[in-house]
PDB file of C-alpha atoms in Angstrom:
ATOM      1  CA  MET O  14      11.768  11.974  -3.384  1.00 83.00           C
ATOM      2  CA  SER O  15       8.342  10.450  -2.872  1.00 94.00           C
ATOM      3  CA  ARG O  16       7.902   6.697  -3.124  1.00 97.00           C
ATOM      4  CA  VAL O  17       4.860   4.414  -3.175  1.00 97.00           C
ATOM      5  CA  PHE O  18       4.629   0.648  -2.777  1.00 98.00           C
ATOM      6  CA  ILE O  19       1.846  -1.119  -4.667  1.00 97.00           C
ATOM      7  CA  ILE O  20       0.992  -4.429  -3.003  1.00 98.00           C
ATOM      8  CA  ASP O  21      -1.479  -6.375  -5.117  1.00 96.00           C
ATOM      9  CA  ASP O  22      -1.462  -9.906  -6.526  1.00 95.00           C
ATOM     10  CA  ASP O  23      -3.199  -8.716  -9.712  1.00 93.00           C
ATOM     11  CA  PRO O  24      -0.571  -7.682 -12.297  1.00 92.00           C
ATOM     12  CA  ILE O  25      -3.196  -5.800 -14.324  1.00 92.00           C
ATOM     13  CA  HIS O  26      -4.162  -3.625 -11.349  1.00 92.00           C
ATOM     14  CA  GLN O  27      -0.479  -3.066 -10.611  1.00 93.00           C
ATOM     15  CA  ARG O  28       0.233  -1.977 -14.177  1.00 93.00           C
ATOM     16  CA  ILE O  29      -2.739   0.414 -14.237  1.00 93.00           C
ATOM     17  CA  ALA O  30      -1.552   2.011 -10.982  1.00 93.00           C
ATOM     18  CA  GLN O  31       2.019   2.258 -12.292  1.00 94.00           C
ATOM     19  CA  ILE O  32       0.921   3.934 -15.519  1.00 94.00           C
ATOM     20  CA  MET O  33      -1.243   6.473 -13.676  1.00 93.00           C
ATOM     21  CA  ILE O  34       1.506   7.268 -11.163  1.00 94.00           C
ATOM     22  CA  ALA O  35       4.113   7.742 -13.889  1.00 93.00           C
ATOM     23  CA  LYS O  36       1.912   9.607 -16.384  1.00 93.00           C
ATOM     24  CA  HIS O  37       0.546  12.052 -13.815  1.00 92.00           C
ATOM     25  CA  HIS O  38       3.805  12.388 -11.830  1.00 92.00           C
ATOM     26  CA  ILE O  39       1.997  11.521  -8.603  1.00 93.00           C
ATOM     27  CA  TYR O  40       5.058   9.900  -6.996  1.00 95.00           C
ATOM     28  CA  ASP O  41       8.706  10.035  -8.037  1.00 95.00           C
ATOM     29  CA  ASP O  42       9.171   6.301  -7.672  1.00 95.00           C
ATOM     30  CA  PHE O  43       7.097   3.156  -7.223  1.00 95.00           C
ATOM     31  CA  VAL O  44       7.820  -0.442  -6.282  1.00 97.00           C
ATOM     32  CA  SER O  45       5.325  -3.231  -6.888  1.00 97.00           C
ATOM     33  CA  TYR O  46       4.876  -6.447  -4.945  1.00 97.00           C
ATOM     34  CA  THR O  47       2.623  -9.347  -5.888  1.00 96.00           C
ATOM     35  CA  GLU O  48       3.379 -10.996  -2.538  1.00 97.00           C
ATOM     36  CA  ALA O  49       2.735  -9.021   0.642  1.00 98.00           C
ATOM     37  CA  GLU O  50       5.283 -11.077   2.571  1.00 98.00           C
ATOM     38  CA  LYS O  51       8.093  -9.816   0.314  1.00 98.00           C
ATOM     39  CA  ALA O  52       7.054  -6.231   1.070  1.00 98.00           C
ATOM     40  CA  ILE O  53       7.144  -6.923   4.833  1.00 98.00           C
ATOM     41  CA  ASP O  54      10.588  -8.528   4.422  1.00 98.00           C
ATOM     42  CA  PHE O  55      11.859  -5.453   2.558  1.00 98.00           C
ATOM     43  CA  LEU O  56      10.443  -3.062   5.150  1.00 98.00           C
ATOM     44  CA  THR O  57      11.950  -5.083   8.005  1.00 98.00           C
ATOM     45  CA  GLN O  58      15.382  -5.301   6.375  1.00 98.00           C
ATOM     46  CA  ASN O  59      15.444  -1.593   5.462  1.00 98.00           C
ATOM     47  CA  ALA O  60      13.697  -0.109   8.510  1.00 97.00           C
ATOM     48  CA  ALA O  61      16.588   2.246   9.250  1.00 97.00           C
ATOM     49  CA  SER O  62      16.926   3.562   5.680  1.00 96.00           C
ATOM     50  CA  ALA O  63      14.324   6.290   5.300  1.00 96.00           C
ATOM     51  CA  GLU O  64      15.298   6.886   1.666  1.00 95.00           C
ATOM     52  CA  LEU O  65      14.365   3.293   0.772  1.00 97.00           C
ATOM     53  CA  LEU O  66      11.063   3.258   2.624  1.00 98.00           C
ATOM     54  CA  PRO O  67       7.817   4.266   0.940  1.00 98.00           C
ATOM     55  CA  ASP O  68       5.802   7.311   1.889  1.00 97.00           C
ATOM     56  CA  VAL O  69       2.623   5.441   1.003  1.00 97.00           C
ATOM     57  CA  ILE O  70       1.543   1.834   0.547  1.00 98.00           C
ATOM     58  CA  LEU O  71      -1.426   1.005  -1.696  1.00 97.00           C
ATOM     59  CA  LEU O  72      -2.580  -2.315  -0.264  1.00 97.00           C
ATOM     60  CA  ASP O  73      -4.986  -4.851  -1.709  1.00 96.00           C
ATOM     61  CA  LEU O  74      -6.916  -6.931   0.831  1.00 95.00           C
ATOM     62  CA  ASN O  75      -7.690 -10.104  -1.112  1.00 92.00           C
ATOM     63  CA  MET O  76      -4.428 -11.886  -1.864  1.00 94.00           C
ATOM     64  CA  PRO O  77      -3.281 -15.492  -1.472  1.00 93.00           C
ATOM     65  CA  VAL O  78      -0.810 -16.610   1.227  1.00 93.00           C
ATOM     66  CA  MET O  79      -0.506 -13.286   3.109  1.00 96.00           C
ATOM     67  CA  ASP O  80      -3.616 -11.187   2.562  1.00 96.00           C
ATOM     68  CA  GLY O  81      -3.955  -7.493   3.322  1.00 96.00           C
ATOM     69  CA  TRP O  82      -5.143  -8.116   6.879  1.00 97.00           C
ATOM     70  CA  ASP O  83      -2.133 -10.345   7.572  1.00 98.00           C
ATOM     71  CA  PHE O  84       0.095  -7.630   6.117  1.00 98.00           C
ATOM     72  CA  LEU O  85      -1.442  -5.020   8.396  1.00 98.00           C
ATOM     73  CA  ASP O  86      -0.940  -7.256  11.442  1.00 97.00           C
ATOM     74  CA  ALA O  87       2.720  -7.769  10.513  1.00 98.00           C
ATOM     75  CA  PHE O  88       3.176  -4.080   9.709  1.00 98.00           C
ATOM     76  CA  GLU O  89       1.832  -3.063  13.126  1.00 96.00           C
ATOM     77  CA  LYS O  90       4.641  -5.120  14.703  1.00 97.00           C
ATOM     78  CA  ILE O  91       7.402  -3.293  12.790  1.00 97.00           C
ATOM     79  CA  VAL O  92       5.966   0.206  12.352  1.00 97.00           C
ATOM     80  CA  ASN O  93       7.829   1.626  15.356  1.00 97.00           C
ATOM     81  CA  ASP O  94      11.133   0.377  13.928  1.00 97.00           C
ATOM     82  CA  LEU O  95      10.671   2.264  10.653  1.00 98.00           C
ATOM     83  CA  ASN O  96      12.762   5.396  10.271  1.00 96.00           C
ATOM     84  CA  LYS O  97       9.913   7.112   8.425  1.00 96.00           C
ATOM     85  CA  GLU O  98       6.165   7.479   8.701  1.00 96.00           C
ATOM     86  CA  VAL O  99       4.483   5.212   6.174  1.00 97.00           C
ATOM     87  CA  ARG O 100       0.805   5.749   5.389  1.00 97.00           C
ATOM     88  CA  ILE O 101      -1.321   2.880   4.123  1.00 98.00           C
ATOM     89  CA  PHE O 102      -4.322   3.141   1.845  1.00 97.00           C
ATOM     90  CA  ILE O 103      -6.386   0.033   1.296  1.00 96.00           C
ATOM     91  CA  VAL O 104      -7.253  -0.355  -2.374  1.00 94.00           C
ATOM     92  CA  THR O 105      -9.815  -3.078  -2.880  1.00 88.00           C
ATOM     93  CA  SER O 106     -12.747  -4.305  -4.897  1.00 85.00           C
ATOM     94  CA  SER O 107     -14.465  -5.255  -1.639  1.00 78.00           C
ATOM     95  CA  VAL O 108     -17.733  -3.451  -1.034  1.00 76.00           C
ATOM     96  CA  ASP O 109     -18.179  -4.964   2.411  1.00 83.00           C
ATOM     97  CA  ASP O 110     -18.712  -2.285   5.066  1.00 88.00           C
ATOM     98  CA  LYS O 111     -17.155  -4.649   7.607  1.00 92.00           C
ATOM     99  CA  ASP O 112     -13.837  -4.367   5.747  1.00 91.00           C
ATOM    100  CA  LYS O 113     -13.996  -0.586   5.879  1.00 90.00           C
ATOM    101  CA  GLN O 114     -14.815  -0.677   9.602  1.00 92.00           C
ATOM    102  CA  ARG O 115     -12.081  -3.220  10.306  1.00 94.00           C
ATOM    103  CA  SER O 116      -9.518  -1.059   8.498  1.00 92.00           C
ATOM    104  CA  GLN O 117     -10.153   1.674  11.051  1.00 92.00           C
ATOM    105  CA  ASP O 118      -8.671  -0.579  13.741  1.00 93.00           C
ATOM    106  CA  PHE O 119      -5.239   0.088  12.233  1.00 95.00           C
ATOM    107  CA  SER O 120      -3.744   3.500  12.994  1.00 93.00           C
ATOM    108  CA  THR O 121      -1.500   3.326   9.935  1.00 94.00           C
ATOM    109  CA  VAL O 122      -4.452   2.980   7.537  1.00 97.00           C
ATOM    110  CA  LYS O 123      -5.280   6.461   6.313  1.00 96.00           C
ATOM    111  CA  GLY O 124      -7.930   5.611   3.745  1.00 94.00           C
ATOM    112  CA  PHE O 125     -10.086   3.014   2.036  1.00 92.00           C
ATOM    113  CA  ILE O 126     -10.209   3.241  -1.759  1.00 91.00           C
ATOM    114  CA  SER O 127     -12.449   1.244  -4.068  1.00 87.00           C
ATOM    115  CA  LYS O 128     -11.100  -0.122  -7.327  1.00 86.00           C
ATOM    116  CA  PRO O 129     -10.745   0.916 -10.041  1.00 84.00           C
ATOM    117  CA  LEU O 130      -8.185   3.604  -9.313  1.00 87.00           C
ATOM    118  CA  SER O 131      -8.133   6.992 -10.976  1.00 87.00           C
ATOM    119  CA  PRO O 132      -5.366   9.609 -11.052  1.00 87.00           C
ATOM    120  CA  GLU O 133      -7.513  11.897  -8.895  1.00 90.00           C
ATOM    121  CA  VAL O 134      -7.942   9.212  -6.243  1.00 89.00           C
ATOM    122  CA  ILE O 135      -4.224   8.316  -6.209  1.00 89.00           C
ATOM    123  CA  ASN O 136      -3.427  12.024  -5.878  1.00 88.00           C
ATOM    124  CA  THR O 137      -5.397  12.174  -2.617  1.00 89.00           C
ATOM    125  CA  THR O 138      -2.884   9.754  -1.062  1.00 91.00           C
ATOM    126  CA  LYS O 139      -0.054  12.279  -1.308  1.00 83.00           C
ATOM    127  CA  SER O 140      -0.985  14.596   1.540  1.00 68.00           C
TER     128      SER O 140
END
């Protein structure tokens, strides 16, 4: 079973991603978080349970409290404890090339996607 986590403080973006994933059968299951810290807590608490971990995380950068960069820093600290490889795709409205360059500093980031999402773009995160 394939699973994706959507981490974005914007409920509209989350709902659009959920609808596309469900309608086009891109992933079997999705979990949404409006707070990145809750996603880190879940990953930390379930690190040994591969069936609960996502295959992919769609991560927004601009969020209050813990932003996407803070999430990536925290994720780097726990990634070796995870019982599954988790790939991260940054999904953002940022058009700043510095953000794209900075994302390449994280080995777990496999792509940089500009909003709005499309089914075709989400599909590229599967392989």
